XYZ file of C-alpha atoms in Angstrom:
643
model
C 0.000 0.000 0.000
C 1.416 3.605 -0.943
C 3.101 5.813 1.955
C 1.462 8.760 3.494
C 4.761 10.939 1.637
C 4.454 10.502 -1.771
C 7.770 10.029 -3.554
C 8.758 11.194 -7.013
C 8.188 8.146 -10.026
C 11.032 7.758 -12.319
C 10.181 10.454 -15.935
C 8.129 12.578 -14.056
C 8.625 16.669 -14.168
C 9.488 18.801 -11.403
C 5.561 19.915 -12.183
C 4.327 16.689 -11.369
C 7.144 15.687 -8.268
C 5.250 18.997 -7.044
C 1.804 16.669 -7.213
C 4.373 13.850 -6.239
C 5.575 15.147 -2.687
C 2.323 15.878 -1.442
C 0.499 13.518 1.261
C -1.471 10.832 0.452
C -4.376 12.357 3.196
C -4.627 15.703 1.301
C -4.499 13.456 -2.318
C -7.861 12.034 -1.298
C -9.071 15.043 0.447
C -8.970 16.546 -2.919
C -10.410 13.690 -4.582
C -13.516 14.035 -2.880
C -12.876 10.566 -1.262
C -12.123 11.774 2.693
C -13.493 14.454 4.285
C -11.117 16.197 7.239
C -12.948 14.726 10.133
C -12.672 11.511 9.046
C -8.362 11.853 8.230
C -8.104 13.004 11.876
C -9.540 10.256 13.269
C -7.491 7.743 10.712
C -4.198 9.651 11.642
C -5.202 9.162 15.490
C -5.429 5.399 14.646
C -2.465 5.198 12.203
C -0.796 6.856 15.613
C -1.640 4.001 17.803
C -1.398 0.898 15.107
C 1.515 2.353 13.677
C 0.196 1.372 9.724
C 0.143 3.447 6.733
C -2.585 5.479 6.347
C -3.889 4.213 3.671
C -4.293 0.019 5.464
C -5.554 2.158 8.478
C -8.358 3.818 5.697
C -9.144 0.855 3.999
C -9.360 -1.355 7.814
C -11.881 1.574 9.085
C -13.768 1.289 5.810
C -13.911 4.737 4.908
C -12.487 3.964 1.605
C -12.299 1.132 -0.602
C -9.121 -0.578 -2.082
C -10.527 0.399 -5.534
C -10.843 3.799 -4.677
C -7.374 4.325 -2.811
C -5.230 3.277 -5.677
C -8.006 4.825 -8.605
C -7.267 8.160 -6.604
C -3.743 7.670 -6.804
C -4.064 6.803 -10.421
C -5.770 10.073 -10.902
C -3.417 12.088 -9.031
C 0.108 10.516 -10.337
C -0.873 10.179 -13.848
C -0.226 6.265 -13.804
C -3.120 4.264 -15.621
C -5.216 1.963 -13.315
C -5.607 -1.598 -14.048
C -9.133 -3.187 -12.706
C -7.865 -6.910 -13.119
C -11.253 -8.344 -11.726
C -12.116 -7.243 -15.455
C -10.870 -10.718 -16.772
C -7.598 -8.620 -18.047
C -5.650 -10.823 -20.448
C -2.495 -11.890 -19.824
C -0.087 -14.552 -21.336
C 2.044 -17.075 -20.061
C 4.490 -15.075 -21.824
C 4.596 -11.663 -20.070
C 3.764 -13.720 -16.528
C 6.676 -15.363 -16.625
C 8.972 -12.692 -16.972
C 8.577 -11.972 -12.839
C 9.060 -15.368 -11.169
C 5.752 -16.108 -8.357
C 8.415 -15.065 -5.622
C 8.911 -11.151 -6.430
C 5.464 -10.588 -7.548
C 4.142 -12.142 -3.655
C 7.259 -9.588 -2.330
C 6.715 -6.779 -4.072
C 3.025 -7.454 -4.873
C 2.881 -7.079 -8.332
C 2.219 -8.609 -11.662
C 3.015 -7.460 -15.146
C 0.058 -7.084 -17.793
C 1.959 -6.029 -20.918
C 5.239 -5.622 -22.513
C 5.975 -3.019 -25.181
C 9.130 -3.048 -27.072
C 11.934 -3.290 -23.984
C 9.213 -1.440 -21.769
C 7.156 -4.123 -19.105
C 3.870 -2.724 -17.652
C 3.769 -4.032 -14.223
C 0.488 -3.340 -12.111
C 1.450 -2.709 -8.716
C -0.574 -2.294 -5.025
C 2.816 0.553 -4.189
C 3.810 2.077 -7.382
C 5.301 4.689 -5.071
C 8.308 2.695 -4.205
C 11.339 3.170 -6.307
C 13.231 0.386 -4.716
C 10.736 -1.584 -6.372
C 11.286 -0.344 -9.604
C 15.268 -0.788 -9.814
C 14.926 -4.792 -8.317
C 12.359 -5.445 -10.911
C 14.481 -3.968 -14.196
C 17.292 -5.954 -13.163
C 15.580 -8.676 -12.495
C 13.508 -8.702 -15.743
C 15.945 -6.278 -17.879
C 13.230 -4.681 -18.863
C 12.258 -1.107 -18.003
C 9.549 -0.773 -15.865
C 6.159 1.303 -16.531
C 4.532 1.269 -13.787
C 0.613 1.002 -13.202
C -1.457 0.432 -10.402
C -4.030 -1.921 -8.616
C -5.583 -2.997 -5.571
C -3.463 -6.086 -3.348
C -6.626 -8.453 -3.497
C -6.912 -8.245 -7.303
C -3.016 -8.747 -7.490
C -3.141 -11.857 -4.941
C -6.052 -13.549 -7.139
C -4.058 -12.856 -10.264
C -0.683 -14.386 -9.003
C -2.923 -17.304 -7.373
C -5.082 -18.280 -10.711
C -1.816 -18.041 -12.601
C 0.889 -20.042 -10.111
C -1.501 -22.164 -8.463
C -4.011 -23.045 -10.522
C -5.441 -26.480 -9.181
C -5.947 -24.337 -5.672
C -8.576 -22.143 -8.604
C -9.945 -25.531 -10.543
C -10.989 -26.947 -6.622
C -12.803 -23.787 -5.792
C -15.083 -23.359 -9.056
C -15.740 -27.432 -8.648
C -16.942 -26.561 -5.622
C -19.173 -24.148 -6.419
C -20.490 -26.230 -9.454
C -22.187 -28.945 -7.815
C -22.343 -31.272 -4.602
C -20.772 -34.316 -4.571
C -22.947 -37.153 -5.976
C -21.671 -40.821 -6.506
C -21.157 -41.026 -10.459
C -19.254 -44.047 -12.294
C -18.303 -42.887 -15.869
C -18.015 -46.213 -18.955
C -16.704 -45.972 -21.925
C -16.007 -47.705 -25.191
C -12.902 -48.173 -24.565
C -10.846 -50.259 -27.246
C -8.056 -52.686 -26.244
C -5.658 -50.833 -28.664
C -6.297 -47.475 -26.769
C -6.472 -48.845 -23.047
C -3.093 -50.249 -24.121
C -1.520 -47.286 -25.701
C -2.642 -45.204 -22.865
C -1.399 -47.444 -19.982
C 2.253 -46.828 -22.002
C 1.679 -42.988 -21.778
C 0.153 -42.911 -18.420
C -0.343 -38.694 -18.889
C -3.551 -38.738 -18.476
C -4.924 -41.321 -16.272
C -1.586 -39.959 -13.541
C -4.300 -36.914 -13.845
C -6.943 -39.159 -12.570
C -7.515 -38.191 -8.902
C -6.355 -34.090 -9.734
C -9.346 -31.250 -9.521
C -9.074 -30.891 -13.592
C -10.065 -34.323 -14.118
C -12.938 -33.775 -11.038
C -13.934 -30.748 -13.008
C -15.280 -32.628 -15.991
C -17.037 -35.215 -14.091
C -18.816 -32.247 -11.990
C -19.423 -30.330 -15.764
C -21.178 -33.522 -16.722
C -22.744 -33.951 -12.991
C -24.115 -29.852 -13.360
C -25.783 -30.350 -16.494
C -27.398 -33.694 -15.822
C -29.079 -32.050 -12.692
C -30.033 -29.252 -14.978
C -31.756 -31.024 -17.287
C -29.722 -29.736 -19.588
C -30.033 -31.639 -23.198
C -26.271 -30.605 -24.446
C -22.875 -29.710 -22.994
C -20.612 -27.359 -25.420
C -17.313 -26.941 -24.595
C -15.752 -23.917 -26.526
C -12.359 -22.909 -26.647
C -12.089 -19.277 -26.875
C -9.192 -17.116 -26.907
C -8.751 -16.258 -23.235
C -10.497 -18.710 -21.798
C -12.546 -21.708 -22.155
C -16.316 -21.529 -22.154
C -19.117 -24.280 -20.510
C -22.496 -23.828 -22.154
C -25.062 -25.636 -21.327
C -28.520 -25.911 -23.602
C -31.421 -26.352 -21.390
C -34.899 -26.201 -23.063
C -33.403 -25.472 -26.534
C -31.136 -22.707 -25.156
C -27.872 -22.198 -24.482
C -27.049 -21.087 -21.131
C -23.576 -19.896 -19.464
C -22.117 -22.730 -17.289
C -18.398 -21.108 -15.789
C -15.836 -20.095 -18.271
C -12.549 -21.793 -16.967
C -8.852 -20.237 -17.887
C -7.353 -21.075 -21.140
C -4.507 -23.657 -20.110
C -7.556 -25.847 -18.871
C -8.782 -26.508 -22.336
C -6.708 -29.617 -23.161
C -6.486 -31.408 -20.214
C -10.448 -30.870 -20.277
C -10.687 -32.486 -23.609
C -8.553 -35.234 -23.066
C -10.305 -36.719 -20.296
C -13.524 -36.629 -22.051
C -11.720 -38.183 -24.889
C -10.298 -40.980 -22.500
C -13.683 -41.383 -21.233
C -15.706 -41.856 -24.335
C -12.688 -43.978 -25.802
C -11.574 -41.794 -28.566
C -7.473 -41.153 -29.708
C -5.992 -38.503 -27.894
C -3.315 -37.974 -30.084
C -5.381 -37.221 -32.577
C -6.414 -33.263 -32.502
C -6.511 -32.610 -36.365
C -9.595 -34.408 -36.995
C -13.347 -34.470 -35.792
C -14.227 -37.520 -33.263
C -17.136 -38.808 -31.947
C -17.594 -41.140 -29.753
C -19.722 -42.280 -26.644
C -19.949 -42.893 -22.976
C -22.528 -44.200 -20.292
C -23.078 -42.676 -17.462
C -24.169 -44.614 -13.736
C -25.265 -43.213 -10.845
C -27.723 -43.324 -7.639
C -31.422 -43.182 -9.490
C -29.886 -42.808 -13.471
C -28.771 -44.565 -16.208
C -27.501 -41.621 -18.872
C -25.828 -42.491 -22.130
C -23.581 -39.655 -23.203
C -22.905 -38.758 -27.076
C -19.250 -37.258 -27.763
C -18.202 -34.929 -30.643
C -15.268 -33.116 -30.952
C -14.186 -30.759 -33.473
C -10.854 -29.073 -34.448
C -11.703 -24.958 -34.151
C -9.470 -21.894 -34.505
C -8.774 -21.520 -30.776
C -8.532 -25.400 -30.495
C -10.649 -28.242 -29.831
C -14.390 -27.992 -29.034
C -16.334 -30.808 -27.365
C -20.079 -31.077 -27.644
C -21.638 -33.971 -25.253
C -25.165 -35.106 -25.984
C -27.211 -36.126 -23.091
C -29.420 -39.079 -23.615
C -31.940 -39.198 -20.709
C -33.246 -42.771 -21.107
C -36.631 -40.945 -19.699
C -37.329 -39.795 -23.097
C -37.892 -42.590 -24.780
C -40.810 -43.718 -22.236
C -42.609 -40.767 -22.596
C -46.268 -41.330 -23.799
C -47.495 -38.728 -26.846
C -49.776 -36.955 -24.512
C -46.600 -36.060 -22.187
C -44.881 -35.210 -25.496
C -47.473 -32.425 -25.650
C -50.398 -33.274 -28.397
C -53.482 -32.671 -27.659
C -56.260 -35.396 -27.463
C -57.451 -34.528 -31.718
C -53.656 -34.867 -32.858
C -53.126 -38.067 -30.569
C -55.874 -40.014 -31.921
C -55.162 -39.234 -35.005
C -51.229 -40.555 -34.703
C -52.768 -43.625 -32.995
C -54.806 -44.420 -35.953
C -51.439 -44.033 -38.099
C -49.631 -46.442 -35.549
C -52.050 -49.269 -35.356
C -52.325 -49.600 -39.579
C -50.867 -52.838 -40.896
C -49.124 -51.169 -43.428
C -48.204 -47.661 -45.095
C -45.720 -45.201 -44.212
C -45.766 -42.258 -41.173
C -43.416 -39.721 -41.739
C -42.687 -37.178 -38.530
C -41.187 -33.711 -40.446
C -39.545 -30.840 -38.672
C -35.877 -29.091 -38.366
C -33.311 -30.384 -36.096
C -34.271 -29.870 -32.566
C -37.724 -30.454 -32.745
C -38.199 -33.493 -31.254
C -38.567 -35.981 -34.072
C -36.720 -38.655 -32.786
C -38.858 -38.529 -29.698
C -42.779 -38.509 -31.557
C -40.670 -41.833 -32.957
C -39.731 -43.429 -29.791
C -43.363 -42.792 -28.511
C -45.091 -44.112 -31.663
C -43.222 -47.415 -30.916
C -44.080 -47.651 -27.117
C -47.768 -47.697 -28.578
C -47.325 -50.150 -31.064
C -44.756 -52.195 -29.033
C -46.584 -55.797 -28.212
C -45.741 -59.648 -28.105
C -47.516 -60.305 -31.340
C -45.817 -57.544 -32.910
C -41.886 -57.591 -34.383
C -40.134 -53.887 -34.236
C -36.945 -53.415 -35.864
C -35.466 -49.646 -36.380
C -32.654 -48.718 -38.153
C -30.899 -45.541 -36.368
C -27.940 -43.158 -36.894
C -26.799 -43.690 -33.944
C -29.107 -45.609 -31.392
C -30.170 -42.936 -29.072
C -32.434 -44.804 -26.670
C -32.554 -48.224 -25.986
C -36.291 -49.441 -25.982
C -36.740 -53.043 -24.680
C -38.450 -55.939 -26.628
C -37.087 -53.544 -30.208
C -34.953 -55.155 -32.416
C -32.581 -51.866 -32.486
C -29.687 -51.740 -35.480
C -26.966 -49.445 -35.372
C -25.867 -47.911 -38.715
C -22.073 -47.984 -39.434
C -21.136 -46.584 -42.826
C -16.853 -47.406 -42.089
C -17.927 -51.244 -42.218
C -20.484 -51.199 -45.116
C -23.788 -51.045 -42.416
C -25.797 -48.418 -44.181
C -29.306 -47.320 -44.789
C -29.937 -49.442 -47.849
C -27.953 -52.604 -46.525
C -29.850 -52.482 -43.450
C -33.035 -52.506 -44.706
C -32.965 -54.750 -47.240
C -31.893 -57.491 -44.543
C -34.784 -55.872 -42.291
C -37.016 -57.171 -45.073
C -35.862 -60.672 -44.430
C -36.353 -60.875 -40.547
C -40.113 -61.018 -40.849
C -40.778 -57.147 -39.897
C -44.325 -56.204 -38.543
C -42.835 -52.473 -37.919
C -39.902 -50.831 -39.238
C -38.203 -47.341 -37.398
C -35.760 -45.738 -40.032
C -33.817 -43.167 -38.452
C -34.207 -40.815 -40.968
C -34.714 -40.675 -45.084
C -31.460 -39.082 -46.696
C -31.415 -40.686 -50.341
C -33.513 -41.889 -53.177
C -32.081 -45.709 -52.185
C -33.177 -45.140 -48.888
C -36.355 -43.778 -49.425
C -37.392 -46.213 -52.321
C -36.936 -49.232 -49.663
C -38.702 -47.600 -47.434
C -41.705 -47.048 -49.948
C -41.326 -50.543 -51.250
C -41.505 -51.891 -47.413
C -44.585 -49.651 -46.974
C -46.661 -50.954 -50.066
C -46.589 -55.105 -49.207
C -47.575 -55.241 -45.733
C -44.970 -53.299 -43.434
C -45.669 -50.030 -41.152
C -42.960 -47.912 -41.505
C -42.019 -44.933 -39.256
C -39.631 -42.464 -40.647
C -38.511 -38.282 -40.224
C -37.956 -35.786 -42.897
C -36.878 -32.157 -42.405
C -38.940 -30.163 -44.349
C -40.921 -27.080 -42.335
C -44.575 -28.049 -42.842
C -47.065 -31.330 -43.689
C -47.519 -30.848 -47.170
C -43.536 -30.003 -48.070
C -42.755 -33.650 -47.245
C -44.667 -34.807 -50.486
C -42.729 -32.767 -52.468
C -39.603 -33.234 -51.023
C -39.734 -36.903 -51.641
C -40.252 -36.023 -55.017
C -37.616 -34.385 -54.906
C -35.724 -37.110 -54.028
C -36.643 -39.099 -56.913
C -39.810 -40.935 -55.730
C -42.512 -41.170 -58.202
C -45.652 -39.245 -57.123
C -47.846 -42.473 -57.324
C -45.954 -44.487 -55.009
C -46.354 -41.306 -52.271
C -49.821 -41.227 -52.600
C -49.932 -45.283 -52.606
C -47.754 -45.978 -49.634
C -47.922 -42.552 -47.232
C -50.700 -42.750 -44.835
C -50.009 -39.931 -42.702
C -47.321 -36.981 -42.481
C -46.950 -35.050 -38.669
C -44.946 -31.765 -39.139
C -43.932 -30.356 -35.289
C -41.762 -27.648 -33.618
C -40.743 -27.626 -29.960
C -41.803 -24.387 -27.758
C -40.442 -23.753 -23.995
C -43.890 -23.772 -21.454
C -44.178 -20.875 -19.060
C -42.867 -21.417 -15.611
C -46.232 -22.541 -13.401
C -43.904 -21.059 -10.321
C -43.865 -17.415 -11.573
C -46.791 -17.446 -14.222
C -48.566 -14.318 -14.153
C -50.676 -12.813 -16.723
C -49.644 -9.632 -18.947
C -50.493 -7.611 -22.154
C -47.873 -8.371 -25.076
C -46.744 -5.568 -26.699
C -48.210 -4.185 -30.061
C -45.959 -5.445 -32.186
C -46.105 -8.911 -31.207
C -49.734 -8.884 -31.016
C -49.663 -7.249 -34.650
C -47.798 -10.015 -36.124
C -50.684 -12.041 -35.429
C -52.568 -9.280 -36.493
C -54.160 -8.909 -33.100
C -54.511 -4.969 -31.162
C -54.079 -4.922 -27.473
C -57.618 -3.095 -27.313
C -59.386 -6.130 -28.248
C -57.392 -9.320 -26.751
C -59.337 -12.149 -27.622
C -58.165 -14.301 -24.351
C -56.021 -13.624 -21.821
C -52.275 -13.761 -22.003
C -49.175 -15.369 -19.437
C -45.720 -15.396 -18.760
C -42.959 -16.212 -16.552
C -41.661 -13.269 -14.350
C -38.806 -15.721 -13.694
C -37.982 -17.548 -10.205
C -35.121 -19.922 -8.865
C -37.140 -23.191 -9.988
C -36.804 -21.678 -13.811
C -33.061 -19.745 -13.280
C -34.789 -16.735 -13.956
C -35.930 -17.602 -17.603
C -39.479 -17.686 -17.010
C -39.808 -20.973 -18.976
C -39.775 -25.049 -17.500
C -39.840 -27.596 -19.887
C -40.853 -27.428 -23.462
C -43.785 -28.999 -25.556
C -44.675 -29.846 -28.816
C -47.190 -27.620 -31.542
C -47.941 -30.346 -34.388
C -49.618 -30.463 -37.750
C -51.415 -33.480 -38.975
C -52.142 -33.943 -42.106
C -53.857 -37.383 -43.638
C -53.914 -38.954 -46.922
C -57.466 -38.809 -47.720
C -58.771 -39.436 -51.392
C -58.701 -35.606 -52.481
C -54.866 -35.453 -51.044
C -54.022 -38.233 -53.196
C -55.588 -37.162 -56.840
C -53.575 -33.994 -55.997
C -50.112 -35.827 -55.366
C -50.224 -38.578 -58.486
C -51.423 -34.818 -60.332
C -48.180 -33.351 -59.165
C -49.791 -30.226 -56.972
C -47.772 -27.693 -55.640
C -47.286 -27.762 -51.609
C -49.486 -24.928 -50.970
C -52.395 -26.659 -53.177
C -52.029 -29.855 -51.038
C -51.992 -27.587 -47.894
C -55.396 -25.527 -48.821
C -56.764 -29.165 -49.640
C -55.390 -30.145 -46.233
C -56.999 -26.959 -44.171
C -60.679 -28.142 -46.259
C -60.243 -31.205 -44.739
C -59.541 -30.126 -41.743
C -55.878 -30.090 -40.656
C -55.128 -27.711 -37.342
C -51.627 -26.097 -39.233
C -48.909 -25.179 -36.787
C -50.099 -21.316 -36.571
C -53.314 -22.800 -35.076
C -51.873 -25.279 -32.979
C -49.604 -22.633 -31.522
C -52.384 -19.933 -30.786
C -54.393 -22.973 -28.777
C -51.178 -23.157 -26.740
C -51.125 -19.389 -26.324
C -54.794 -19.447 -25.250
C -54.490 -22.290 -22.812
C -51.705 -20.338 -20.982
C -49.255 -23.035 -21.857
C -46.584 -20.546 -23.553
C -46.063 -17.347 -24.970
C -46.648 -15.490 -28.325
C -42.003 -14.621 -28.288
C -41.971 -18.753 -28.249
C -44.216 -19.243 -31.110
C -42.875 -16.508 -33.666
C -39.442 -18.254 -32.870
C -40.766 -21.599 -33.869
C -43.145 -20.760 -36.504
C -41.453 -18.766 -39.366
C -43.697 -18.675 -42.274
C -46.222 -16.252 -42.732
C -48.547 -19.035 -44.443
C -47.557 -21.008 -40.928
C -49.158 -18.188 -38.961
C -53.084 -17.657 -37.880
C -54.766 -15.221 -36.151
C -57.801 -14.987 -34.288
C -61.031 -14.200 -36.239
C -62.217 -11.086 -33.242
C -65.832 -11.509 -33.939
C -66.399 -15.216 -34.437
C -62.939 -16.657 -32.577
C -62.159 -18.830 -35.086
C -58.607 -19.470 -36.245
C -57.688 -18.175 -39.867
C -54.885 -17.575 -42.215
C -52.621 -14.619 -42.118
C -53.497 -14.011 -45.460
C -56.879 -13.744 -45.634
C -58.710 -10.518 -45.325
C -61.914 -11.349 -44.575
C -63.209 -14.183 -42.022
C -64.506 -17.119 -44.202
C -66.624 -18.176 -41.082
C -68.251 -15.183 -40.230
C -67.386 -12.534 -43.616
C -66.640 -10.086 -40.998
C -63.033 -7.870 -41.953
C -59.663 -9.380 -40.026
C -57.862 -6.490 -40.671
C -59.334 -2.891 -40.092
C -60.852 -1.189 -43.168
C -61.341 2.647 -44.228
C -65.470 2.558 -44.489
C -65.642 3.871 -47.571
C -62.613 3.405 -49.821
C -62.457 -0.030 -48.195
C -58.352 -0.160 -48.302
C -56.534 -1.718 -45.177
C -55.791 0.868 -42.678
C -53.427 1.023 -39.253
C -55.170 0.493 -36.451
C -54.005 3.973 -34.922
C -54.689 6.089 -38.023
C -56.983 8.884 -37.638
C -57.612 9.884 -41.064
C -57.704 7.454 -44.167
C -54.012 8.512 -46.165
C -56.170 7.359 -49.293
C -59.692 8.758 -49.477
C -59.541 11.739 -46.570
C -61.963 9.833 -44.406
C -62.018 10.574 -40.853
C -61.689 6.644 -38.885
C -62.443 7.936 -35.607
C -65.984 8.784 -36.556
């Protein structure tokens, strides 16, 4: 801490060695940081403890450390270094002061220009200092300042770092019995037994810390782990409900003694850091059984590790837990209990395809019934299913697989996922002589998946022959029942569904955000679905070649609930909010509103309601072109809409 006499810094003019000699007590006097009462009373006590003034200031609390040397900053015309800031610093310019001189002299150097080294110091004031660190170093010292705690931390994180790794692993998570098994392959449990780096690691906090990464996320109920090398540090993400969410960010040197051990652990090559990996590990504990999905992937800043957590609780859940309402669920039933014809479930990635699958085979899972899927990889693994396990480096693929399917006397057949013509021609074959065949697509809507497999080369008379049903879905995050209180969205969310807050037709919820949700105001996500079924009309219209959006007005005739009206039922019935929707529902023709005089759900593109014939959007009476809701006068015609 500086001396009550400030002494002249090394450069300075005899202008500022004036600023220089004066006392520290009339520095912060000035400063507006002490008043004259309270100096008195420090000096008394600096009188009796015989400390500096400035330890007897800071131990009476009148001033901060921050303040004390940002004051002195101010007044010496030395910059001030806040280094609780996450200031970057290499291994480089650390090492040039060895972990003894910067605990003597309490300092640490931040940067080094030319043969100049900026050292941040908690007593810049001390030229003694100064001289033992340039000939220490050989470099010339600059001088900067910054509070002793802030120095401490810095020298600890950087010369003691397992002492840092121990303390955020203990703020991560409790303790909780977990026993990590992985595919290990004789060739690397041998090789690694000869280099013995990593498992001599075993018992050290860095290897702990990836155990409690995987332990934090788990009791999140988080769905993926990304582990991000960034320049200054590494960063722990965790995606819970669809979104990412901060973890810790660890320091950089962490990063590949992190990867390694989840490389050991899901039994991929360690040596190998050029290439992507993937690989997979299972996970035991008290109450769970977790399988664990491993992909790592050469970036800039180094690797990056993504771990996929596959909560075996999934796969048991039942279509009405998945979210679909009673209509839609009866419907998919009907599909699942044919004797033949193909179900396709449609949607991006990340909406919860593979799980509609998983429950579609719980319902049609019995003793007189043989299921055999065909997965890239096997995600879940469903007892009494014949479950095969695609692997491409062997020969194993799509078309392979399922031609020997065809052979084991299939009642149902679960392919992963349609990526070629081959694949998708089986598939249709299998459909058409006396197979039920569950499959996913990613196409955005119902009627897209007809023409997509058209566009994979499948003859529009063998779609209409062999498809029996086509689910399109998107995954929304429910509101928090904890914190759910009800609200008025704002106008421009409301007029995207072309909706005006003066008349709401329901009433409208969110999450004001609590512990049991982190603060997001969401818990848990659900499903908004779009059924569509091959019915006669449907089919003339595929073997005719019809464009998507004819099938899909076809489709509404008959009937279907799109995924706009699915998602405004959600909205009504307080189950999430209108932000979560227009994320997961992108197309305008996707969208609905709410017919205000008849409360019907319609198009976004119609006008008028073809229920009622009543205007959805507000009219000028007598030119009868669309208006704002908050115009006064029509801009066409002069009339005044107020009237």
């Amino acid at each position: 801490m500086a001396d009550t006499n400030v002494e002249p810094i090394r450069g300075q003019s005899e202008k500022d060695n004036f600023v220089s000699r004066r006392k520290l007590g009339e520095l912060l006097i000035e400063s507006g940081l002490l008043t004259t009462e309270k100096l008195q009373d420090a000096l008394e006590t600096q009188k009796s403890t015989g400390k500096r003034l400035g330890e007897v200031l800071i131990h009476m609390k009148i001033i901060s450390e921050e303040e004390m040397s940002f004051a002195l900053a101010m007044q010496l015309k030395i910059p001030f270094i806040d280094l609780a800031e996450e200031h970057a610093v290499t291994y480089e310019i650390m090492d040039t002061i060895p972990e003894e001189v910067c605990m003597k002299f309490m300092c640490i150097p931040v940067g080094i220009n030319n043969n100049i080294l900026d050292v941040a110091m908690a007593d810049p004031l001390n030229l003694n200092i100064m001289k033992d660190l340039q000939f220490i170093t050989g470099y010339n010292i600059q001088p900067a300042i910054s509070t002793r705690s802030q120095i401490f931390d810095k020298i600890q994180k950087h010369f003691h770092p397992e002492r840092t790794i121990t303390q955020v692993a203990g703020e991560l998570a409790e303790e909780v019995g977990m026993e990590f098994m992985s595919e290990e392959s004789e060739e690397q449990r041998i090789e690694e037994e000869e280099e013995g780096s990593i498992e001599a690691l075993k018992d050290s906090p860095f290897i702990k810390m990836v155990d409690l990464i995987i332990r934090n996320a788990i009791k999140q109920g988080a769905s993926d782990i990304h582990i991000e090398a960034q320049e200054n540090q590494v960063r722990v993400r965790n995606r819970i409900d669809g979104v990412l969410h901060d973890s810790i960010k660890l320091p950089k040197w962490t990063q590949p003694i992190i990867i390694s051990r989840i490389k050991v652990l899901s039994g991929l090559n360690i040596a190998e850091r050029r290439l992507p990996q993937d690989g997979r590990i299972k996970v035991k504990a008290k109450n769970m059984s977790i399988d664990l999905r491993v992909s790592t992937l050469p970036t800039y800043y180094g690797e990056k590790a993504v771990i996929r957590i596959l909560n075996k609780e999934i796969a048991s859940l039942s279509l009405e837990q998945l979210g679909f309402s009673r209509k839609s669920m009866t419907m998919i039933l009907n599909f699942v209990h044919r004797p033949q014809g193909m179900v396709l479930i449609t949607g991006p990635t990340g909406s919860g395809k593979t799980s509609t699958l998983y429950a579609c085979l719980q319902e049609a899972k019995s003793d007189e019934v043989n299921i055999i899927t065909v997965e890239d990889p096997v995600e879940f693994e469903l007892p009494g299913v014949n479950q095969v396990q695609i692997n491409e480096k062997v020969g194993l693929t799509f078309p392979f697989v399922l031609r020997s399917i065809l052979r084991q006397d299939p009642n149902v057949i679960m392919v992963g996922e349609i990526r070629d013509e081959e694949t998708a021609e089986i598939a249709v074959q299998a459909s058409m002589t006396g197979h039920l065949v569950l499959s996913t697509l990613h196409t955005n809507d119902a009627p897209s998946a007809v023409t997509r497999l058209v566009d994979i080369g499948i003859p529009p008379y063998m779609i209409a022959n062999s498809v029996i049903g086509v689910v399109a879905q998107r995954l929304v995050r429910t509101i928090c029942p904890d914190c759910k209180e009800e609200y008025i969205p704002s106008r421009d969310s409301l007029a995207r569904l072309n909706l005006d807050q003066d008349e709401l037709p329901f009433k409208f919820y969110r999450g004001a955000g609590c512990s049991s949700c982190n603060n997001s105001g969401f818990k848990g996500r659900t499903v908004i679905e779009e059924i569509m079924i091959m019915g006669p009309k449907i089919r003339e219209l595929i073997q005719a070649s019809a464009t998507a959006d004819t099938i899909r007005e076809a489709a509404m005739a008959m009937g279907m609930n799109t995924l706009g009206m699915s998602s405004i039922k959600k909205i009504e019935m307080g189950i999430t909010t209108i932000e979560e929707v227009l994320k997961a529902v992108h197309e305008k023709e996707e969208l609905t509103t709410i017919c205000p005089h008849c409360g019907k759900n319609v198009s976004l593109d119609f006008r008028d309601c073809p229920y009622c014939n009543k205007p959805l959007v507000p009219i000028c009476s007598k030119c009868n072109r669309i208006v704002q809701p908050d115009w006064v006068v029509c801009p066409y015609c002069r009339n005044n809409l107020k009237s």
